[in-house]
Amino acid sequence: MLDFKVKVPFFDATQLYSANKAELDGVIQKVLSDGAYINGPEVGQFANQLADYLNINQVIPCGNGTDALCLALMALGLNHGDEVIVPTFNFIAAAEAVSFLGLTPVFADVSPEDFNITAKNIEEKITTRTKAVIVVHLFGAAADMDPIMALANKHQIFVIEDVAQALGSEYNGEKLGTFGTIGCTSFFPTKNLACFGDGGAVFTRDQSLANKIKMLANHGQQKKYDHQYVGVNSRLDTLQAAILCHQLTQLEVNIDRKIALAQHYNEGLKSLNIDIPVKREYTKHSFNQYCILLKNSEQRDQLKAYLADHDIATMIYYSQPNHLQQAFSSLGYKVGDFPVAEDLCGKVLALPIAHLSIAQQDDIITHINAFCANA
Ligand SMILES: Cc1ncc(COP(=O)(O)O)c(C=O)c1O
């Protein structure tokens, strides 16, 4: 993310600001002069705006996406040792939140086509101790929610949706994050809806869960110094909320731009021996990441190095599945436990997409074609 000096950076955070500098300067100056830096009116305004956008009644802003997952799990009233199923091909946040709260992460494999956890992956891991599943909509593509919700209802388990990479994506015309018991997101600068620092939110249709989450995020209190729960301090700063109110007005345009860029990549790469993202009819993919699959890790690493030599930055999401991370070694997983996730880690490569110009994209496509011609 910090490779600003290359010709095509993977992500250039300065563009978040420069694209709308005048409006953002106004928004920032207003918060600075008003002085309500914590819980200012923009925080509630943003929560309402996001609730309207998602078509959900309750949005609770919080400090970041990892806190959002922790708050969601805390609100469900789970007990030490209860099992929560999480996809192993993922950023560490979901499994980390589960472990941090004394619950047991139970890893599951994912679909080789869209990288997401499926009802079948989940079903294989359900035991009498399973209380919840965290469905992560990876890279902006929707997991297949109808079978997942049917399975969860059958087994009476909670569904937490992590839309940190998929805010604005849709499943059968409805926004992701609104199907399960609770939705969680992050506003980290690389996300679809981004602030200029850390931020996150939790959303739900369940009023009593929403009340509890609000309290948990505010030291477990509703009234000042009257603490009903052991909570945490997890707030979205007023400044970030004000920025997000503005950024939310740009979200659909930004997603449409990324969809167009993804289509251009698809066209430019389709005749190569490379797997491009699979199009599922039920999803509006927001392309938070555009990930391709190479034949094997050797070819992936060669392409990455070749593009770097031509001043084009790429990223590997993810080089290691969660179940093989040292942090989870006490859980006893081993190589071979989740073959799809392990295979994906060796083959996946994310190409730049956010803030990319067509000229930059054509340059990338030309270089990938040249690489494949000589491979
Ligand atoms: C899928 C997913 N979930 C959760 C998070 C955590 O968000 P944050 O960095 O705001 O804590 C991330 C961040 O990259 C993520 O990609």
mmCIF file of C-alpha atoms and ligand atoms in Angstrom:
data_model
loop_
_atom_site.group_PDB
_atom_site.id
_atom_site.type_symbol
_atom_site.label_atom_id
_atom_site.label_comp_id
_atom_site.label_asym_id
_atom_site.label_seq_id
_atom_site.Cartn_x
_atom_site.Cartn_y
_atom_site.Cartn_z
ATOM 1 C CA MET A 1 0.000 0.000 0.000
ATOM 2 C CA LEU A 2 2.888 2.361 0.599
ATOM 3 C CA ASP A 3 4.610 1.835 -2.750
ATOM 4 C CA PHE A 4 3.932 5.385 -3.961
ATOM 5 C CA LYS A 5 7.200 5.614 -5.858
ATOM 6 C CA VAL A 6 6.405 2.933 -8.412
ATOM 7 C CA LYS A 7 4.727 3.869 -11.702
ATOM 8 C CA VAL A 8 1.620 1.858 -10.879
ATOM 9 C CA PRO A 9 1.232 1.600 -7.097
ATOM 10 C CA PHE A 10 -1.015 -1.115 -5.730
ATOM 11 C CA PHE A 11 -3.010 1.486 -3.854
ATOM 12 C CA ASP A 12 -2.495 5.224 -3.589
ATOM 13 C CA ALA A 13 -4.258 6.521 -0.474
ATOM 14 C CA THR A 14 -3.576 10.170 -1.379
ATOM 15 C CA GLN A 15 -6.165 9.842 -4.151
ATOM 16 C CA LEU A 16 -8.892 9.375 -1.554
ATOM 17 C CA TYR A 17 -8.308 12.991 -0.634
ATOM 18 C CA SER A 18 -7.190 14.551 -3.909
ATOM 19 C CA ALA A 19 -10.234 13.261 -5.826
ATOM 20 C CA ASN A 20 -12.577 15.403 -3.673
ATOM 21 C CA LYS A 21 -10.215 17.850 -1.988
ATOM 22 C CA ALA A 22 -12.431 20.942 -1.912
ATOM 23 C CA GLU A 23 -15.479 19.196 -0.427
ATOM 24 C CA LEU A 24 -13.384 17.238 2.062
ATOM 25 C CA ASP A 25 -11.519 20.334 3.190
ATOM 26 C CA GLY A 26 -14.888 21.916 4.004
ATOM 27 C CA VAL A 27 -16.070 18.849 5.910
ATOM 28 C CA ILE A 28 -12.827 18.565 7.893
ATOM 29 C CA GLN A 29 -12.646 22.273 8.707
ATOM 30 C CA LYS A 30 -16.202 22.224 10.024
ATOM 31 C CA VAL A 31 -15.474 19.411 12.493
ATOM 32 C CA LEU A 32 -12.241 21.074 13.571
ATOM 33 C CA SER A 33 -14.002 24.373 14.257
ATOM 34 C CA ASP A 34 -17.056 22.810 15.919
ATOM 35 C CA GLY A 35 -14.853 21.017 18.439
ATOM 36 C CA ALA A 36 -17.139 17.982 18.987
ATOM 37 C CA TYR A 37 -14.347 15.538 18.231
ATOM 38 C CA ILE A 38 -15.924 12.621 20.069
ATOM 39 C CA ASN A 39 -19.543 11.594 19.387
ATOM 40 C CA GLY A 40 -20.272 14.753 17.411
ATOM 41 C CA PRO A 41 -23.498 14.959 15.371
ATOM 42 C CA GLU A 42 -21.749 13.605 12.247
ATOM 43 C CA VAL A 43 -21.411 10.187 13.906
ATOM 44 C CA GLY A 44 -25.193 9.760 14.183
ATOM 45 C CA GLN A 45 -25.673 11.325 10.774
ATOM 46 C CA PHE A 46 -23.286 8.805 9.213
ATOM 47 C CA ALA A 47 -24.978 5.896 11.015
ATOM 48 C CA ASN A 48 -28.351 6.991 9.586
ATOM 49 C CA GLN A 49 -26.933 7.523 6.096
ATOM 50 C CA LEU A 50 -25.306 4.077 6.067
ATOM 51 C CA ALA A 51 -28.484 2.462 7.447
ATOM 52 C CA ASP A 52 -30.472 4.003 4.562
ATOM 53 C CA TYR A 53 -27.884 2.862 2.046
ATOM 54 C CA LEU A 54 -27.907 -0.713 3.348
ATOM 55 C CA ASN A 55 -31.657 -0.712 3.935
ATOM 56 C CA ILE A 56 -31.209 -1.841 7.515
ATOM 57 C CA ASN A 57 -32.521 -0.136 10.634
ATOM 58 C CA GLN A 58 -29.531 -0.203 12.994
ATOM 59 C CA VAL A 59 -25.924 0.836 12.287
ATOM 60 C CA ILE A 60 -23.468 1.230 15.149
ATOM 61 C CA PRO A 61 -20.204 2.937 14.147
ATOM 62 C CA CYS A 62 -17.081 1.743 15.980
ATOM 63 C CA GLY A 63 -13.284 2.011 15.996
ATOM 64 C CA ASN A 64 -12.340 -0.442 13.231
ATOM 65 C CA GLY A 65 -13.415 -3.627 11.477
ATOM 66 C CA THR A 66 -11.735 -5.950 13.965
ATOM 67 C CA ASP A 67 -13.597 -4.259 16.831
ATOM 68 C CA ALA A 68 -16.802 -4.633 14.820
ATOM 69 C CA LEU A 69 -16.281 -8.412 14.729
ATOM 70 C CA CYS A 70 -15.442 -8.505 18.453
ATOM 71 C CA LEU A 71 -18.531 -6.445 19.327
ATOM 72 C CA ALA A 72 -20.738 -8.699 17.219
ATOM 73 C CA LEU A 73 -19.432 -11.816 18.978
ATOM 74 C CA MET A 74 -19.661 -10.189 22.415
ATOM 75 C CA ALA A 75 -23.286 -9.228 21.785
ATOM 76 C CA LEU A 76 -24.313 -12.801 20.977
ATOM 77 C CA GLY A 77 -23.619 -13.885 24.562
ATOM 78 C CA LEU A 78 -21.466 -16.876 23.646
ATOM 79 C CA ASN A 79 -19.620 -18.894 26.275
ATOM 80 C CA HIS A 80 -15.961 -19.795 26.642
ATOM 81 C CA GLY A 81 -15.113 -22.665 24.286
ATOM 82 C CA ASP A 82 -18.151 -22.250 22.036
ATOM 83 C CA GLU A 83 -17.193 -22.889 18.430
ATOM 84 C CA VAL A 84 -17.360 -20.300 15.678
ATOM 85 C CA ILE A 85 -16.720 -21.413 12.100
ATOM 86 C CA VAL A 86 -14.485 -19.103 10.051
ATOM 87 C CA PRO A 87 -13.004 -19.422 6.556
ATOM 88 C CA THR A 88 -9.284 -20.157 6.638
ATOM 89 C CA PHE A 89 -8.607 -18.286 3.367
ATOM 90 C CA ASN A 90 -9.023 -14.844 4.882
ATOM 91 C CA PHE A 91 -7.396 -11.942 6.657
ATOM 92 C CA ILE A 92 -6.758 -12.910 10.269
ATOM 93 C CA ALA A 93 -9.317 -10.539 11.846
ATOM 94 C CA ALA A 94 -12.289 -12.926 12.115
ATOM 95 C CA ALA A 95 -10.362 -15.811 13.666
ATOM 96 C CA GLU A 96 -8.486 -13.361 15.869
ATOM 97 C CA ALA A 97 -11.709 -11.844 17.236
ATOM 98 C CA VAL A 98 -13.077 -15.331 17.982
ATOM 99 C CA SER A 99 -9.897 -16.380 19.827
ATOM 100 C CA PHE A 100 -9.535 -13.093 21.635
ATOM 101 C CA LEU A 101 -12.951 -13.614 23.215
ATOM 102 C CA GLY A 102 -12.086 -17.104 24.469
ATOM 103 C CA LEU A 103 -14.182 -18.812 21.804
ATOM 104 C CA THR A 104 -12.802 -21.519 19.534
ATOM 105 C CA PRO A 105 -12.247 -20.720 15.857
ATOM 106 C CA VAL A 106 -13.086 -23.742 13.724
ATOM 107 C CA PHE A 107 -11.592 -23.278 10.304
ATOM 108 C CA ALA A 108 -13.370 -24.229 7.093
ATOM 109 C CA ASP A 109 -12.224 -24.467 3.491
ATOM 110 C CA VAL A 110 -13.610 -22.264 0.714
ATOM 111 C CA SER A 111 -14.810 -22.487 -2.866
ATOM 112 C CA PRO A 112 -11.960 -22.670 -5.409
ATOM 113 C CA GLU A 113 -13.996 -20.521 -7.831
ATOM 114 C CA ASP A 114 -14.980 -17.464 -5.820
ATOM 115 C CA PHE A 115 -12.755 -17.957 -2.715
ATOM 116 C CA ASN A 116 -15.773 -17.781 -0.398
ATOM 117 C CA ILE A 117 -17.036 -20.163 2.265
ATOM 118 C CA THR A 118 -20.037 -22.261 1.137
ATOM 119 C CA ALA A 119 -22.899 -23.961 2.977
ATOM 120 C CA LYS A 120 -21.146 -27.282 2.317
ATOM 121 C CA ASN A 121 -17.851 -26.039 3.825
ATOM 122 C CA ILE A 122 -19.778 -24.884 6.891
ATOM 123 C CA GLU A 123 -21.874 -28.037 7.243
ATOM 124 C CA GLU A 124 -18.748 -30.208 7.369
ATOM 125 C CA LYS A 125 -17.612 -28.309 10.461
ATOM 126 C CA ILE A 126 -20.829 -28.103 12.464
ATOM 127 C CA THR A 127 -20.745 -29.854 15.854
ATOM 128 C CA THR A 128 -22.968 -29.637 18.916
ATOM 129 C CA ARG A 129 -20.719 -26.814 20.148
ATOM 130 C CA THR A 130 -21.085 -24.655 17.017
ATOM 131 C CA LYS A 131 -22.791 -21.380 17.882
ATOM 132 C CA ALA A 132 -21.964 -19.112 14.964
ATOM 133 C CA VAL A 133 -20.323 -18.781 11.579
ATOM 134 C CA ILE A 134 -18.524 -15.722 10.243
ATOM 135 C CA VAL A 135 -19.189 -15.449 6.515
ATOM 136 C CA VAL A 136 -16.518 -13.245 4.928
ATOM 137 C CA HIS A 137 -17.457 -11.902 1.501
ATOM 138 C CA LEU A 138 -13.942 -11.905 0.135
ATOM 139 C CA PHE A 139 -12.570 -9.387 -2.367
ATOM 140 C CA GLY A 140 -16.089 -7.978 -2.963
ATOM 141 C CA ALA A 141 -17.825 -11.170 -4.151
ATOM 142 C CA ALA A 142 -20.905 -12.463 -2.360
ATOM 143 C CA ALA A 143 -20.889 -15.833 -0.651
ATOM 144 C CA ASP A 144 -23.980 -17.820 -1.639
ATOM 145 C CA MET A 145 -26.225 -16.643 1.213
ATOM 146 C CA ASP A 146 -29.503 -18.539 0.615
ATOM 147 C CA PRO A 147 -28.070 -22.013 1.311
ATOM 148 C CA ILE A 148 -25.936 -20.605 4.133
ATOM 149 C CA MET A 149 -28.948 -19.005 5.845
ATOM 150 C CA ALA A 150 -31.022 -22.176 5.363
ATOM 151 C CA LEU A 151 -28.268 -24.255 6.988
ATOM 152 C CA ALA A 152 -27.816 -21.763 9.830
ATOM 153 C CA ASN A 153 -31.546 -21.714 10.524
ATOM 154 C CA LYS A 154 -31.690 -25.513 10.503
ATOM 155 C CA HIS A 155 -28.857 -25.756 13.058
ATOM 156 C CA GLN A 156 -29.843 -22.622 14.985
ATOM 157 C CA ILE A 157 -26.486 -20.929 14.588
ATOM 158 C CA PHE A 158 -25.841 -17.219 14.300
ATOM 159 C CA VAL A 159 -24.492 -15.782 11.045
ATOM 160 C CA ILE A 160 -22.106 -12.830 11.223
ATOM 161 C CA GLU A 161 -21.321 -11.337 7.813
ATOM 162 C CA ASP A 162 -17.975 -9.617 7.382
ATOM 163 C CA VAL A 163 -18.337 -7.115 4.534
ATOM 164 C CA ALA A 164 -15.051 -5.299 5.167
ATOM 165 C CA GLN A 165 -14.134 -6.080 1.553
ATOM 166 C CA ALA A 166 -17.648 -6.037 0.151
ATOM 167 C CA LEU A 167 -19.559 -2.993 1.352
ATOM 168 C CA GLY A 168 -21.924 -2.089 -1.477
ATOM 169 C CA SER A 169 -21.801 -5.555 -3.044
ATOM 170 C CA GLU A 170 -25.145 -7.278 -3.503
ATOM 171 C CA TYR A 171 -26.646 -10.742 -3.334
ATOM 172 C CA ASN A 172 -29.807 -11.092 -5.432
ATOM 173 C CA GLY A 173 -30.298 -7.329 -5.359
ATOM 174 C CA GLU A 174 -29.875 -6.846 -1.588
ATOM 175 C CA LYS A 175 -26.824 -5.353 0.066
ATOM 176 C CA LEU A 176 -24.432 -7.810 1.675
ATOM 177 C CA GLY A 177 -24.192 -7.616 5.439
ATOM 178 C CA THR A 178 -27.979 -7.535 5.841
ATOM 179 C CA PHE A 179 -28.721 -11.278 5.552
ATOM 180 C CA GLY A 180 -27.207 -12.640 8.745
ATOM 181 C CA THR A 181 -27.828 -11.824 12.403
ATOM 182 C CA ILE A 182 -25.159 -9.108 12.375
ATOM 183 C CA GLY A 183 -23.043 -7.439 9.680
ATOM 184 C CA CYS A 184 -19.598 -5.982 10.291
ATOM 185 C CA THR A 185 -17.392 -3.727 8.227
ATOM 186 C CA SER A 186 -14.167 -1.725 8.167
ATOM 187 C CA PHE A 187 -13.492 1.739 6.757
ATOM 188 C CA PHE A 188 -9.721 1.189 6.498
ATOM 189 C CA PRO A 189 -8.377 3.340 3.628
ATOM 190 C CA THR A 190 -8.207 0.450 1.117
ATOM 191 C CA LYS A 191 -11.854 -0.537 1.614
ATOM 192 C CA ASN A 192 -14.751 0.319 -0.716
ATOM 193 C CA LEU A 193 -15.965 2.940 1.742
ATOM 194 C CA ALA A 194 -12.843 4.409 3.245
ATOM 195 C CA CYS A 195 -11.947 6.966 5.877
ATOM 196 C CA PHE A 196 -8.590 8.624 6.525
ATOM 197 C CA GLY A 197 -7.582 6.342 9.363
ATOM 198 C CA ASP A 198 -9.357 3.571 11.235
ATOM 199 C CA GLY A 199 -13.088 3.083 11.388
ATOM 200 C CA GLY A 200 -15.696 0.356 11.402
ATOM 201 C CA ALA A 201 -19.384 -0.383 11.909
ATOM 202 C CA VAL A 202 -21.747 -3.113 13.021
ATOM 203 C CA PHE A 203 -25.282 -3.433 11.629
ATOM 204 C CA THR A 204 -28.321 -5.491 12.465
ATOM 205 C CA ARG A 205 -32.090 -5.587 12.117
ATOM 206 C CA ASP A 206 -32.432 -6.754 15.737
ATOM 207 C CA GLN A 207 -33.175 -3.759 17.964
ATOM 208 C CA SER A 208 -32.195 -5.439 21.239
ATOM 209 C CA LEU A 209 -28.884 -6.665 19.781
ATOM 210 C CA ALA A 210 -28.256 -3.148 18.449
ATOM 211 C CA ASN A 211 -28.869 -1.655 21.913
ATOM 212 C CA LYS A 212 -26.445 -4.127 23.435
ATOM 213 C CA ILE A 213 -23.773 -3.470 20.787
ATOM 214 C CA LYS A 214 -24.096 0.298 21.351
ATOM 215 C CA MET A 215 -23.534 -0.229 25.057
ATOM 216 C CA LEU A 216 -20.667 -2.704 24.573
ATOM 217 C CA ALA A 217 -18.874 -0.215 22.326
ATOM 218 C CA ASN A 218 -19.276 2.443 25.019
ATOM 219 C CA HIS A 219 -17.804 0.720 28.107
ATOM 220 C CA GLY A 220 -20.991 -1.280 28.580
ATOM 221 C CA GLN A 221 -22.974 1.817 29.578
ATOM 222 C CA GLN A 222 -26.117 3.458 28.283
ATOM 223 C CA LYS A 223 -26.245 6.131 30.964
ATOM 224 C CA LYS A 224 -22.954 7.746 31.964
ATOM 225 C CA TYR A 225 -21.192 5.777 34.744
ATOM 226 C CA ASP A 226 -23.919 3.130 34.855
ATOM 227 C CA HIS A 227 -22.116 0.101 33.419
ATOM 228 C CA GLN A 228 -24.316 -2.883 32.641
ATOM 229 C CA TYR A 229 -21.674 -4.917 30.784
ATOM 230 C CA VAL A 230 -17.911 -5.146 30.669
ATOM 231 C CA GLY A 231 -17.501 -3.390 27.353
ATOM 232 C CA VAL A 232 -14.778 -1.683 25.393
ATOM 233 C CA ASN A 233 -14.076 1.803 24.102
ATOM 234 C CA SER A 234 -14.616 1.569 20.370
ATOM 235 C CA ARG A 235 -15.711 4.813 18.739
ATOM 236 C CA LEU A 236 -15.665 6.237 15.255
ATOM 237 C CA ASP A 237 -14.110 9.718 15.560
ATOM 238 C CA THR A 238 -16.339 12.614 14.501
ATOM 239 C CA LEU A 239 -13.751 13.611 11.915
ATOM 240 C CA GLN A 240 -13.821 10.167 10.289
ATOM 241 C CA ALA A 241 -17.630 10.070 10.463
ATOM 242 C CA ALA A 242 -17.847 13.434 8.677
ATOM 243 C CA ILE A 243 -15.424 12.217 6.011
ATOM 244 C CA LEU A 244 -17.453 9.022 5.633
ATOM 245 C CA CYS A 245 -20.718 10.968 5.195
ATOM 246 C CA HIS A 246 -19.090 12.523 2.156
ATOM 247 C CA GLN A 247 -17.403 9.336 0.909
ATOM 248 C CA LEU A 248 -20.674 7.423 1.098
ATOM 249 C CA THR A 249 -22.145 9.743 -1.549
ATOM 250 C CA GLN A 250 -19.349 8.546 -3.885
ATOM 251 C CA LEU A 251 -19.557 4.837 -3.093
ATOM 252 C CA GLU A 252 -21.815 3.688 -5.949
ATOM 253 C CA VAL A 253 -19.835 5.684 -8.528
ATOM 254 C CA ASN A 254 -16.601 4.199 -7.202
ATOM 255 C CA ILE A 255 -17.993 0.665 -7.323
ATOM 256 C CA ASP A 256 -19.269 1.147 -10.875
ATOM 257 C CA ARG A 257 -15.822 2.416 -11.889
ATOM 258 C CA LYS A 258 -14.198 -0.696 -10.419
ATOM 259 C CA ILE A 259 -16.726 -2.961 -12.137
ATOM 260 C CA ALA A 260 -15.804 -1.317 -15.465
ATOM 261 C CA LEU A 261 -12.087 -1.746 -14.721
ATOM 262 C CA ALA A 262 -12.665 -5.394 -13.813
ATOM 263 C CA GLN A 263 -14.456 -5.941 -17.131
ATOM 264 C CA HIS A 264 -11.537 -4.346 -18.940
ATOM 265 C CA TYR A 265 -9.130 -6.695 -17.126
ATOM 266 C CA ASN A 266 -11.389 -9.638 -18.018
ATOM 267 C CA GLU A 267 -11.272 -8.697 -21.690
ATOM 268 C CA GLY A 268 -7.522 -8.150 -21.683
ATOM 269 C CA LEU A 269 -6.678 -11.375 -19.843
ATOM 270 C CA LYS A 270 -9.365 -13.809 -21.013
ATOM 271 C CA SER A 271 -7.314 -15.474 -23.744
ATOM 272 C CA LEU A 272 -4.411 -16.213 -21.380
ATOM 273 C CA ASN A 273 -3.841 -19.311 -19.320
ATOM 274 C CA ILE A 274 -4.841 -17.422 -16.171
ATOM 275 C CA ASP A 275 -8.021 -17.754 -14.094
ATOM 276 C CA ILE A 276 -9.911 -14.462 -13.907
ATOM 277 C CA PRO A 277 -12.671 -13.809 -11.325
ATOM 278 C CA VAL A 278 -15.723 -16.011 -11.787
ATOM 279 C CA LYS A 279 -18.994 -14.195 -12.412
ATOM 280 C CA ARG A 280 -21.857 -15.506 -10.257
ATOM 281 C CA GLU A 281 -25.324 -14.469 -11.411
ATOM 282 C CA TYR A 282 -26.455 -13.710 -7.842
ATOM 283 C CA THR A 283 -23.714 -11.222 -6.991
ATOM 284 C CA LYS A 284 -23.011 -7.626 -7.755
ATOM 285 C CA HIS A 285 -19.248 -7.847 -7.192
ATOM 286 C CA SER A 286 -17.676 -4.585 -5.976
ATOM 287 C CA PHE A 287 -14.094 -5.621 -6.824
ATOM 288 C CA ASN A 288 -12.451 -4.399 -3.670
ATOM 289 C CA GLN A 289 -9.712 -6.630 -5.063
ATOM 290 C CA TYR A 290 -9.255 -8.067 -8.547
ATOM 291 C CA CYS A 291 -7.502 -11.388 -8.005
ATOM 292 C CA ILE A 292 -6.211 -13.757 -10.658
ATOM 293 C CA LEU A 293 -4.967 -17.317 -10.252
ATOM 294 C CA LEU A 294 -1.752 -18.526 -11.869
ATOM 295 C CA LYS A 295 -0.855 -22.151 -12.609
ATOM 296 C CA ASN A 296 1.300 -22.563 -9.504
ATOM 297 C CA SER A 297 3.295 -20.571 -6.954
ATOM 298 C CA GLU A 298 6.419 -20.497 -9.106
ATOM 299 C CA GLN A 299 4.564 -18.876 -12.004
ATOM 300 C CA ARG A 300 2.728 -16.503 -9.627
ATOM 301 C CA ASP A 301 5.967 -15.350 -8.023
ATOM 302 C CA GLN A 302 7.584 -14.933 -11.450
ATOM 303 C CA LEU A 303 4.705 -12.783 -12.692
ATOM 304 C CA LYS A 304 4.802 -10.696 -9.524
ATOM 305 C CA ALA A 305 8.556 -10.128 -9.973
ATOM 306 C CA TYR A 306 8.147 -9.423 -13.704
ATOM 307 C CA LEU A 307 5.506 -6.763 -13.039
ATOM 308 C CA ALA A 308 7.631 -5.272 -10.248
ATOM 309 C CA ASP A 309 10.525 -5.011 -12.727
ATOM 310 C CA HIS A 310 8.156 -2.974 -14.900
ATOM 311 C CA ASP A 311 7.220 -0.741 -11.986
ATOM 312 C CA ILE A 312 3.815 -2.329 -11.364
ATOM 313 C CA ALA A 313 2.991 -3.281 -7.786
ATOM 314 C CA THR A 314 0.808 -6.294 -6.953
ATOM 315 C CA MET A 315 -0.179 -7.996 -3.703
ATOM 316 C CA ILE A 316 -0.646 -11.563 -2.529
ATOM 317 C CA TYR A 317 -3.922 -11.976 -0.667
ATOM 318 C CA TYR A 318 -3.234 -14.308 1.170
ATOM 319 C CA SER A 319 0.127 -16.007 1.250
ATOM 320 C CA GLN A 320 -0.820 -18.303 4.147
ATOM 321 C CA PRO A 321 -4.199 -19.601 5.259
ATOM 322 C CA ASN A 322 -5.265 -18.884 8.846
ATOM 323 C CA HIS A 323 -5.071 -22.516 9.971
ATOM 324 C CA LEU A 324 -1.312 -22.597 9.267
ATOM 325 C CA GLN A 325 -0.532 -19.329 11.054
ATOM 326 C CA GLN A 326 1.688 -19.724 14.082
ATOM 327 C CA ALA A 327 -0.842 -17.724 16.103
ATOM 328 C CA PHE A 328 -3.237 -20.683 15.835
ATOM 329 C CA SER A 329 -0.691 -23.483 16.200
ATOM 330 C CA SER A 330 -2.230 -24.560 19.519
ATOM 331 C CA LEU A 331 -5.359 -25.598 17.587
ATOM 332 C CA GLY A 332 -3.377 -28.420 15.956
ATOM 333 C CA TYR A 333 -4.122 -27.871 12.276
ATOM 334 C CA LYS A 334 -1.608 -29.077 9.696
ATOM 335 C CA VAL A 335 -0.705 -28.754 6.030
ATOM 336 C CA GLY A 336 -3.273 -30.612 3.938
ATOM 337 C CA ASP A 337 -6.243 -29.902 6.223
ATOM 338 C CA PHE A 338 -7.780 -27.367 3.796
ATOM 339 C CA PRO A 339 -6.470 -28.133 0.310
ATOM 340 C CA VAL A 340 -8.430 -25.459 -1.559
ATOM 341 C CA ALA A 341 -7.278 -22.608 0.681
ATOM 342 C CA GLU A 342 -3.695 -23.882 0.653
ATOM 343 C CA ASP A 343 -3.763 -24.143 -3.137
ATOM 344 C CA LEU A 344 -5.201 -20.618 -3.514
ATOM 345 C CA CYS A 345 -2.460 -19.162 -1.305
ATOM 346 C CA GLY A 346 0.101 -20.457 -3.779
ATOM 347 C CA LYS A 347 -1.634 -19.154 -6.899
ATOM 348 C CA VAL A 348 -3.442 -15.939 -6.093
ATOM 349 C CA LEU A 349 -2.275 -12.501 -7.175
ATOM 350 C CA ALA A 350 -4.155 -9.221 -6.690
ATOM 351 C CA LEU A 351 -3.710 -6.656 -9.462
ATOM 352 C CA PRO A 352 -4.091 -2.926 -8.805
ATOM 353 C CA ILE A 353 -7.667 -1.722 -9.278
ATOM 354 C CA ALA A 354 -8.506 1.186 -6.970
ATOM 355 C CA HIS A 355 -7.881 4.602 -8.553
ATOM 356 C CA LEU A 356 -6.383 3.007 -11.650
ATOM 357 C CA SER A 357 -6.395 4.959 -14.916
ATOM 358 C CA ILE A 358 -7.164 3.150 -18.176
ATOM 359 C CA ALA A 359 -3.619 3.929 -19.389
ATOM 360 C CA GLN A 360 -2.143 2.298 -16.271
ATOM 361 C CA GLN A 361 -4.452 -0.668 -16.686
ATOM 362 C CA ASP A 362 -3.553 -1.115 -20.340
ATOM 363 C CA ASP A 363 0.095 -1.068 -19.310
ATOM 364 C CA ILE A 364 -0.554 -3.860 -16.782
ATOM 365 C CA ILE A 365 -2.525 -5.925 -19.320
ATOM 366 C CA THR A 366 0.199 -5.517 -21.947
ATOM 367 C CA HIS A 367 2.875 -6.684 -19.513
ATOM 368 C CA ILE A 368 0.863 -9.703 -18.350
ATOM 369 C CA ASN A 369 0.300 -10.688 -21.987
ATOM 370 C CA ALA A 370 4.032 -10.320 -22.681
ATOM 371 C CA PHE A 371 4.852 -12.435 -19.616
ATOM 372 C CA CYS A 372 2.437 -15.180 -20.677
ATOM 373 C CA ALA A 373 3.774 -15.173 -24.246
ATOM 374 C CA ASN A 374 7.208 -16.061 -22.862
ATOM 375 C CA ALA A 375 6.057 -18.353 -20.034
HETATM 376 C C1 LIG B 1 -12.210 -9.267 5.609
HETATM 377 C C2 LIG B 1 -11.697 -8.325 6.666
HETATM 378 N N1 LIG B 1 -12.266 -8.332 7.874
HETATM 379 C C3 LIG B 1 -11.858 -7.510 8.852
HETATM 380 C C4 LIG B 1 -10.823 -6.628 8.648
HETATM 381 C C5 LIG B 1 -10.347 -5.797 9.790
HETATM 382 O O1 LIG B 1 -10.589 -4.432 9.598
HETATM 383 P P1 LIG B 1 -9.746 -3.333 10.392
HETATM 384 O O2 LIG B 1 -8.402 -3.245 9.772
HETATM 385 O O3 LIG B 1 -10.532 -2.078 10.229
HETATM 386 O O4 LIG B 1 -9.678 -3.754 11.817
HETATM 387 C C6 LIG B 1 -10.201 -6.576 7.401
HETATM 388 C C7 LIG B 1 -9.107 -5.620 7.183
HETATM 389 O O5 LIG B 1 -8.327 -5.654 6.291
HETATM 390 C C8 LIG B 1 -10.640 -7.456 6.378
HETATM 391 O O6 LIG B 1 -10.084 -7.461 5.166
#
